[in-house]
Short mmCIF file of C-alpha atoms in Angstrom, two decimals:
data_model
loop_
_atom_site.label_atom_id
_atom_site.label_comp_id
_atom_site.label_asym_id
_atom_site.label_seq_id
_atom_site.Cartn_x
_atom_site.Cartn_y
_atom_site.Cartn_z
CA MET A 555 160.05 197.09 -159.19
CA GLN A 556 158.21 197.59 -162.51
CA ILE A 557 157.33 201.51 -162.01
CA SER A 558 156.71 204.07 -164.78
CA ASP A 559 160.31 206.13 -165.52
CA LEU A 560 161.07 209.03 -163.77
CA ALA A 561 160.18 211.38 -166.40
CA THR A 562 156.41 210.28 -166.52
CA GLU A 563 156.30 210.04 -162.78
CA GLN A 564 156.90 213.65 -162.54
CA LYS A 565 154.20 214.76 -164.43
CA LEU A 566 152.08 213.48 -162.30
CA MET A 567 150.23 215.64 -159.62
CA PRO A 568 152.30 214.21 -156.29
CA LEU A 569 148.96 213.86 -154.65
CA LEU A 570 147.98 210.98 -157.47
CA ARG A 571 150.98 209.47 -157.40
CA GLN A 572 150.24 206.77 -154.57
CA ALA A 573 146.71 205.71 -152.85
CA PHE A 574 147.57 207.17 -149.51
CA ARG A 575 147.79 210.40 -150.78
CA PRO A 576 144.46 211.47 -151.30
CA MET A 577 142.79 208.58 -149.11
CA PHE A 578 144.43 209.89 -146.02
CA LEU A 579 144.16 213.58 -146.84
CA LEU A 580 140.03 213.59 -148.06
CA GLY A 581 139.82 210.74 -145.21
CA GLY A 582 141.32 212.48 -142.58
CA ALA A 583 139.57 216.09 -142.99
CA PHE A 584 136.38 213.94 -143.80
CA SER A 585 136.45 212.61 -140.26
CA ALA A 586 136.74 215.89 -138.84
CA ILE A 587 134.30 217.29 -140.61
CA ALA A 588 131.79 214.35 -139.84
CA MET A 589 132.32 214.36 -136.30
CA LEU A 590 131.95 218.27 -136.04
CA LEU A 591 128.61 217.85 -137.85
CA TRP A 592 127.68 215.00 -135.52
CA GLY A 593 128.66 217.03 -132.49
CA LEU A 594 126.84 219.85 -133.62
CA VAL A 595 123.65 217.68 -133.77
CA LEU A 596 123.95 216.33 -130.22
CA ALA A 597 124.40 219.64 -128.97
CA GLY A 598 121.22 221.04 -130.74
CA HIS A 599 122.98 223.55 -132.45
CA ILE A 600 122.03 222.29 -136.09
CA GLN A 601 119.73 219.84 -138.11
CA LEU A 602 121.03 217.76 -140.24
CA THR A 603 118.99 215.62 -142.84
CA PRO A 604 121.44 213.32 -144.48
CA PHE A 605 120.35 210.07 -146.71
CA ALA A 606 118.08 208.42 -144.53
CA ASN A 607 118.78 209.68 -140.88
CA VAL A 608 121.45 211.16 -139.42
CA LEU A 609 122.00 208.38 -137.20
CA PHE A 610 122.27 206.18 -139.86
CA TRP A 611 124.65 208.58 -141.59
CA HIS A 612 127.21 208.96 -138.41
CA SER A 613 127.28 205.18 -137.98
CA HIS A 614 127.57 204.12 -141.70
CA GLU A 615 130.19 207.36 -142.74
CA MET A 616 132.51 206.96 -139.65
CA ILE A 617 133.06 203.09 -140.89
CA PHE A 618 132.40 202.86 -144.54
CA GLY A 619 133.37 206.62 -145.24
CA PHE A 620 136.33 207.56 -143.00
CA VAL A 621 137.59 203.86 -142.16
CA VAL A 622 137.42 202.39 -145.40
CA ALA A 623 139.23 205.18 -147.10
CA ILE A 624 142.24 204.85 -144.96
CA VAL A 625 141.91 200.78 -145.20
CA ILE A 626 142.13 201.35 -148.95
CA GLY A 627 144.50 204.04 -148.83
CA PHE A 628 146.67 201.55 -146.64
CA LEU A 629 146.00 198.61 -149.01
CA LEU A 630 146.57 200.15 -152.36
CA THR A 631 149.94 201.85 -151.10
CA ALA A 632 151.18 198.53 -149.57
CA VAL A 633 150.30 196.35 -152.75
CA GLN A 634 153.43 198.08 -154.49
CA ASN A 635 155.76 196.92 -151.96
CA TRP A 636 154.26 193.41 -151.81
CA THR A 637 154.15 192.73 -155.56
CA GLY A 638 156.95 195.01 -157.13
CA LEU A 639 154.29 195.86 -159.50
CA ARG A 640 152.77 199.82 -159.63
CA ALA A 641 150.11 200.44 -157.60
CA PRO A 642 146.96 202.52 -158.70
CA HIS A 643 148.46 206.19 -159.30
CA GLY A 644 146.89 208.98 -162.12
CA LYS A 645 143.72 208.52 -163.84
CA THR A 646 142.94 205.32 -161.79
CA LEU A 647 143.69 207.00 -158.66
CA LEU A 648 141.70 209.97 -159.53
CA PHE A 649 138.60 207.77 -160.44
CA ILE A 650 138.91 205.99 -157.16
CA THR A 651 139.04 209.11 -155.31
CA LEU A 652 136.35 211.05 -156.80
CA LEU A 653 134.23 207.77 -156.55
CA TRP A 654 135.09 207.96 -152.95
CA LEU A 655 134.12 211.47 -152.65
CA ALA A 656 130.93 210.80 -154.48
CA GLY A 657 129.61 208.46 -151.83
CA ARG A 658 130.08 210.94 -149.35
CA LEU A 659 128.49 213.70 -150.78
CA VAL A 660 125.33 211.68 -151.75
CA LEU A 661 124.66 210.41 -148.19
CA LEU A 662 124.98 214.09 -146.83
CA PHE A 663 123.02 215.66 -149.42
CA GLY A 664 121.21 212.61 -150.94
CA GLN A 665 117.75 212.97 -148.69
CA SER A 666 115.76 213.26 -151.91
CA LEU A 667 118.01 211.15 -154.03
CA PRO A 668 116.46 207.07 -154.88
CA LEU A 669 118.08 204.89 -152.68
CA VAL A 670 118.90 202.74 -155.19
CA LEU A 671 121.03 205.10 -156.67
CA VAL A 672 122.84 206.45 -153.26
CA ALA A 673 123.46 202.97 -152.26
CA ALA A 674 124.67 202.19 -156.09
CA ILE A 675 127.24 204.88 -155.78
CA ASP A 676 128.57 204.23 -152.30
CA LEU A 677 128.81 200.18 -152.77
CA SER A 678 130.95 200.20 -155.91
CA PHE A 679 133.80 201.96 -154.38
CA LEU A 680 135.14 198.42 -152.38
CA PRO A 681 134.54 196.25 -155.23
CA VAL A 682 136.49 198.34 -157.47
CA CYS A 683 139.34 198.97 -155.03
CA ALA A 684 139.06 195.26 -154.08
CA PHE A 685 139.67 194.36 -158.09
CA LEU A 686 142.72 196.85 -158.23
CA LEU A 687 144.16 195.16 -154.96
CA ALA A 688 143.65 191.66 -156.36
CA LYS A 689 145.12 191.97 -159.88
CA PRO A 690 148.79 192.59 -158.88
CA LEU A 691 148.52 190.05 -155.92
CA ILE A 692 147.34 187.35 -158.65
CA GLN A 693 149.92 188.58 -161.15
CA THR A 694 152.76 188.13 -158.54
CA GLY A 695 151.07 184.88 -156.83
CA GLN A 696 151.06 187.06 -153.45
CA GLN A 697 148.97 184.31 -151.55
CA ARG A 698 149.38 185.51 -148.22
CA ASN A 699 147.84 188.51 -148.65
CA LEU A 700 144.79 187.59 -151.08
CA PHE A 701 142.79 187.13 -147.84
CA PHE A 702 142.10 190.74 -148.15
CA ILE A 703 139.98 190.48 -151.00
CA PRO A 704 137.18 188.28 -149.29
CA VAL A 705 137.35 190.82 -146.39
CA LEU A 706 136.66 193.70 -148.58
CA ALA A 707 134.13 192.00 -150.07
CA LEU A 708 132.43 191.14 -146.34
CA LEU A 709 132.79 195.08 -145.76
CA THR A 710 130.78 195.37 -149.06
CA ILE A 711 127.88 193.12 -147.85
CA CYS A 712 127.90 194.73 -144.84
CA ASN A 713 127.29 197.87 -146.22
CA LEU A 714 124.67 196.26 -148.32
CA LEU A 715 123.08 195.07 -145.23
CA MET A 716 122.77 198.77 -143.90
CA TYR A 717 121.01 199.88 -147.03
CA ILE A 718 118.81 197.01 -146.86
CA GLY A 719 117.69 197.80 -143.25
CA VAL A 720 116.63 201.28 -144.74
CA ALA A 721 114.69 199.98 -147.72
CA TYR A 722 112.46 197.79 -145.60
CA HIS A 723 112.77 200.03 -142.23
CA ARG A 724 114.52 197.24 -140.39
CA TYR A 725 116.99 199.18 -137.64
CA ASP A 726 118.18 195.56 -136.82
CA LEU A 727 119.43 195.00 -140.26
CA GLN A 728 121.48 198.51 -139.92
CA GLN A 729 123.06 197.42 -136.59
CA LEU A 730 123.86 194.13 -138.10
CA GLY A 731 125.50 195.88 -141.15
CA SER A 732 127.75 198.10 -138.99
CA GLN A 733 128.37 196.02 -136.11
CA ASN A 734 129.55 193.40 -138.23
CA ALA A 735 131.83 196.07 -140.06
CA VAL A 736 133.32 196.81 -136.82
CA TRP A 737 134.16 193.12 -136.21
CA LEU A 738 136.05 192.96 -139.87
CA VAL A 739 137.89 196.19 -139.21
CA THR A 740 138.81 194.98 -135.67
CA LEU A 741 140.04 191.89 -137.34
CA LEU A 742 141.95 193.77 -139.82
CA MET A 743 143.54 196.03 -136.77
CA THR A 744 144.41 192.91 -134.99
CA ILE A 745 146.26 190.93 -138.37
CA VAL A 746 148.30 194.11 -139.50
CA GLY A 747 148.98 195.51 -136.25
CA GLY A 748 150.40 191.70 -135.42
CA ARG A 749 152.64 191.73 -138.41
CA VAL A 750 154.02 195.55 -138.15
CA LEU A 751 154.12 196.35 -134.37
CA PRO A 752 156.83 193.96 -133.12
CA MET A 753 159.18 195.05 -136.61
CA PHE A 754 158.20 198.80 -136.00
CA THR A 755 159.12 198.44 -132.09
CA ALA A 756 162.48 196.72 -132.74
CA ASN A 757 163.38 199.01 -135.29
CA GLY A 758 162.67 201.78 -133.46
CA THR A 759 163.75 201.16 -130.08
CA GLN A 760 166.99 199.29 -131.28
CA THR A 761 165.79 196.16 -129.42
CA LYS A 762 165.66 192.64 -130.20
CA LYS A 763 162.05 191.63 -132.13
CA ALA A 764 159.24 189.74 -130.51
CA GLU A 765 158.91 186.96 -132.47
CA PRO A 766 155.39 185.45 -133.12
CA ILE A 767 153.88 182.58 -131.17
CA VAL A 768 152.11 180.78 -133.63
CA TRP A 769 149.30 179.04 -131.06
CA LEU A 770 148.89 182.27 -129.43
CA ASP A 771 148.10 184.01 -132.77
CA ARG A 772 145.82 181.59 -134.27
CA ILE A 773 143.98 181.65 -130.83
CA ALA A 774 143.63 185.58 -131.25
CA LEU A 775 142.78 185.40 -134.73
CA GLY A 776 140.75 182.49 -134.51
CA SER A 777 138.49 183.88 -131.91
CA LEU A 778 137.97 186.97 -133.47
CA TRP A 779 136.79 185.22 -136.51
CA LEU A 780 134.36 183.10 -134.67
CA ILE A 781 132.99 186.25 -133.17
CA PHE A 782 132.28 188.11 -136.61
CA ILE A 783 130.74 184.70 -137.98
CA LEU A 784 128.63 184.13 -134.82
CA HIS A 785 127.37 187.94 -135.39
CA PHE A 786 127.19 187.70 -139.34
CA LEU A 787 125.08 184.83 -138.92
CA THR A 788 123.03 186.21 -136.23
CA LEU A 789 123.85 182.71 -134.19
CA THR A 790 124.40 184.50 -130.81
CA GLN A 791 120.54 184.31 -130.31
CA TYR A 792 121.13 180.47 -130.19
CA ILE A 793 124.22 180.01 -127.94
CA HIS A 794 124.01 180.98 -124.02
CA ALA A 795 125.24 184.42 -123.12
CA TYR A 796 127.96 183.22 -120.86
CA ALA A 797 129.26 181.24 -123.80
CA ILE A 798 129.43 184.34 -125.93
CA SER A 799 130.94 186.25 -122.94
CA VAL A 800 134.04 183.43 -122.61
CA LEU A 801 134.59 183.62 -126.16
CA PHE A 802 135.04 187.46 -126.11
CA ALA A 803 137.36 187.15 -123.06
CA ILE A 804 139.52 184.53 -124.61
CA SER A 805 140.43 186.52 -127.68
CA ALA A 806 140.51 189.89 -125.18
CA ILE A 807 143.09 187.64 -123.19
CA ALA A 808 145.19 186.26 -126.07
CA ILE A 809 145.28 189.83 -127.93
CA ALA A 810 146.38 191.41 -124.70
CA ILE A 811 149.23 188.90 -124.23
CA ARG A 812 150.35 189.49 -127.73
CA CYS A 813 150.29 193.20 -126.59
CA ALA A 814 152.42 192.97 -123.55
CA ARG A 815 154.68 190.67 -125.23
CA TRP A 816 155.96 193.95 -127.90
CA LYS A 817 156.73 195.71 -124.64
CA ILE A 818 155.26 199.17 -124.64
CA TRP A 819 157.09 200.51 -121.98
CA ILE A 820 160.21 200.79 -124.07
CA THR A 821 158.40 203.12 -126.67
CA ALA A 822 157.88 205.80 -124.21
CA LYS A 823 160.19 208.23 -126.53
CA VAL A 824 158.80 207.38 -129.70
CA PRO A 825 155.68 208.75 -130.34
CA LEU A 826 155.08 206.97 -133.71
CA LEU A 827 155.22 203.76 -131.60
CA TRP A 828 153.53 204.23 -127.99
CA SER A 829 150.67 205.92 -130.11
CA LEU A 830 150.47 202.64 -132.22
CA HIS A 831 150.55 200.25 -128.73
CA ILE A 832 148.12 202.52 -127.26
CA ALA A 833 145.76 201.73 -130.19
CA TYR A 834 146.54 198.48 -130.15
CA TRP A 835 145.54 197.86 -126.62
CA PHE A 836 142.18 199.35 -127.14
CA ILE A 837 141.28 196.02 -129.03
CA PRO A 838 141.47 193.72 -126.25
CA ILE A 839 139.83 196.37 -123.68
CA GLY A 840 136.89 196.66 -126.18
CA LEU A 841 136.76 193.10 -126.17
CA ALA A 842 137.02 192.93 -122.86
CA LEU A 843 134.13 195.00 -122.22
CA TYR A 844 131.81 193.09 -124.77
CA SER A 845 132.52 189.73 -122.56
CA ALA A 846 131.68 191.88 -119.48
CA ARG A 847 128.55 192.73 -121.24
CA TYR A 848 127.38 189.42 -122.25
CA ALA A 849 128.14 187.99 -118.59
CA GLY A 850 125.12 190.76 -117.38
CA LEU A 851 127.27 193.57 -116.21
CA PRO A 852 125.74 197.05 -116.74
CA ILE A 853 127.65 198.05 -119.79
CA SER A 854 126.07 199.46 -123.03
CA ASN A 855 126.99 198.41 -126.27
CA SER A 856 127.75 201.77 -127.14
CA VAL A 857 130.43 201.67 -124.77
CA ALA A 858 131.92 199.03 -125.56
CA LEU A 859 131.78 199.77 -129.29
CA HIS A 860 133.35 202.77 -128.98
CA ALA A 861 136.37 201.09 -127.36
CA LEU A 862 137.34 199.52 -130.57
CA THR A 863 135.86 202.43 -132.60
CA ALA A 864 136.89 205.61 -131.03
CA GLY A 865 139.95 203.64 -129.55
CA ALA A 866 141.59 201.48 -131.48
CA MET A 867 140.13 202.52 -134.93
CA GLY A 868 140.31 206.24 -134.14
CA SER A 869 143.75 206.23 -132.55
CA MET A 870 145.50 203.32 -134.72
CA ILE A 871 144.18 205.29 -137.94
CA LEU A 872 145.87 208.49 -136.91
CA SER A 873 149.14 207.27 -135.61
CA MET A 874 149.63 204.42 -139.08
CA MET A 875 148.43 207.72 -141.51
CA ALA A 876 151.20 209.85 -139.45
CA ARG A 877 153.89 206.89 -140.13
CA VAL A 878 152.91 205.89 -143.62
CA SER A 879 152.74 209.38 -144.83
CA LEU A 880 156.54 210.07 -144.03
CA GLY A 881 157.85 206.59 -144.92
CA HIS A 882 155.97 206.33 -148.17
CA SER A 883 156.88 210.14 -148.95
CA GLY A 884 160.58 209.09 -148.62
CA ARG A 885 161.03 210.90 -145.38
CA VAL A 886 162.57 210.37 -141.91
CA LEU A 887 160.20 208.81 -139.51
CA LYS A 888 160.19 211.45 -137.26
CA PRO A 889 157.01 213.65 -136.90
CA LYS A 890 156.45 217.27 -135.86
CA ALA A 891 156.19 217.40 -132.11
CA ILE A 892 152.62 218.75 -132.39
CA MET A 893 151.55 214.77 -133.69
CA SER A 894 152.16 213.88 -130.25
CA VAL A 895 149.44 216.34 -129.13
CA ALA A 896 146.96 214.97 -131.69
CA PHE A 897 147.83 211.20 -130.95
CA ILE A 898 147.04 212.16 -126.81
CA LEU A 899 143.87 214.00 -128.15
CA VAL A 900 142.57 210.95 -130.15
CA ILE A 901 143.44 208.99 -127.11
CA ALA A 902 141.34 211.51 -124.70
CA ALA A 903 138.74 211.45 -127.20
CA ALA A 904 138.05 207.66 -126.61
CA VAL A 905 138.35 207.85 -123.05
CA SER A 906 135.87 210.35 -122.73
CA ARG A 907 133.63 208.64 -124.92
CA THR A 908 133.87 205.34 -122.98
CA LEU A 909 135.44 205.38 -119.63
CA LEU A 910 134.16 208.96 -118.65
CA ILE A 911 130.58 208.19 -119.82
CA SER A 912 130.97 205.09 -117.61
CA ILE A 913 132.15 206.56 -114.32
CA TRP A 914 129.96 209.61 -114.75
CA PRO A 915 126.74 209.14 -116.96
CA LEU A 916 125.05 212.21 -115.65
CA GLU A 917 127.54 214.35 -117.35
CA THR A 918 127.57 212.15 -120.63
CA THR A 919 126.87 215.47 -122.86
CA HIS A 920 130.03 216.79 -121.61
CA TRP A 921 131.78 213.81 -121.97
CA LEU A 922 130.36 213.64 -125.56
CA MET A 923 131.42 217.34 -126.87
CA LEU A 924 134.82 216.64 -125.11
CA GLY A 925 135.31 213.58 -127.34
CA VAL A 926 133.73 215.64 -130.29
CA ALA A 927 136.44 218.51 -129.62
CA ALA A 928 138.81 216.30 -129.09
CA TRP A 929 138.96 214.48 -132.51
CA CYS A 930 138.15 217.09 -134.69
CA VAL A 931 141.06 218.51 -133.25
CA ALA A 932 143.64 215.80 -133.62
CA TYR A 933 142.54 214.92 -137.15
CA LEU A 934 142.84 218.50 -138.18
CA LEU A 935 146.44 218.69 -136.90
CA TYR A 936 146.95 215.61 -138.95
CA VAL A 937 145.59 217.49 -142.07
CA ILE A 938 147.24 220.75 -141.35
CA VAL A 939 150.78 219.20 -140.66
CA TYR A 940 150.61 216.77 -143.35
CA PHE A 941 149.46 218.85 -146.50
CA PRO A 942 152.54 219.64 -147.55
CA VAL A 943 153.98 215.59 -146.93
CA LEU A 944 150.81 214.73 -149.25
CA THR A 945 150.90 216.89 -151.85
CA THR A 946 154.57 217.52 -152.72
CA PRO A 947 157.04 215.23 -154.44
CA ARG A 948 159.71 212.76 -152.61
CA PRO A 949 162.58 214.97 -151.84
CA ASP A 950 164.72 211.57 -153.09
CA GLY A 951 163.44 212.08 -156.25
CA ARG A 952 162.00 208.53 -156.20
CA PRO A 953 158.41 207.83 -157.75
CA GLY A 954 155.51 207.44 -155.33
#
């Protein structure tokens, strides 16, 4: 691996040696802070006046603030393993970290700033990161992973749509941007999870790896791409709702079959595995809810959406951060026992936000507050437990 020599590496602040370090630490802390503020607003304890409005801020920041930070932290760390070339570190990593942080600050405190300035700061993050990701991939001819670049470009377009919606007072465009970003992140989770979960499960349980079924994977991923395209191009209005329902059902069934083949029941003793499996199961659950919604059942978009965001994204991100932080810092893949509590709490937050609200809608406020509290504690636990892991050198003395 072409990396800086050890002496040079040791001069670097540990936090700036790999992208997962600042992005996971700050992204995890930000999610807890942002969710706490959102909960206080919902409870009527504070009045928040961020850029645009508080609803825009919540829907935007949980995807383009929190989720995107973790995605970038993962990709700019993984690219070093994929290519053998040194991933962004030092001053370059500091720059993109500050760029991400600037976006969070102008969205929260920039209500009096020009829209163009806020948008320019926030929108610049993903293209800069896409360039840093593409460079080593192109240098080494890593065709398999180049698809991440157009996905990041599409996420940038979704982000731009949200700002255009603000500029022209078009809530439909804001929703178009945020909803399609959810489809894209769901697609990323399905792809990455499909790559790593069978391997993680086999290694963690000392069992035979479940080999992929090509036709099943093509149906699962192809249907998700089609769902994104139809919604992104606003073609759903020209298609019968039952046809879209069938598309969602096909996607949900295909992904559920993939999940079942990975045998969640053999992971009960390994928190880093069962937490990932449960997170992945939220994907077909969310898609099934959308199928039911398009079929005419009384399921709100909010409930189906949060199965994918609070459920799949929230749970998978916490579990992946816990695993990647240990593995890439040269530590044993065995988290502290308290992290099992964090995994359970973030799953409880998703259940509260989707299932409990659906069963007892009259108690919606209580379920919302329960979900907010569980989420905040879960991510706060990650920040506290992993702060020393992310801010100190690898114990084996290797770079990274």
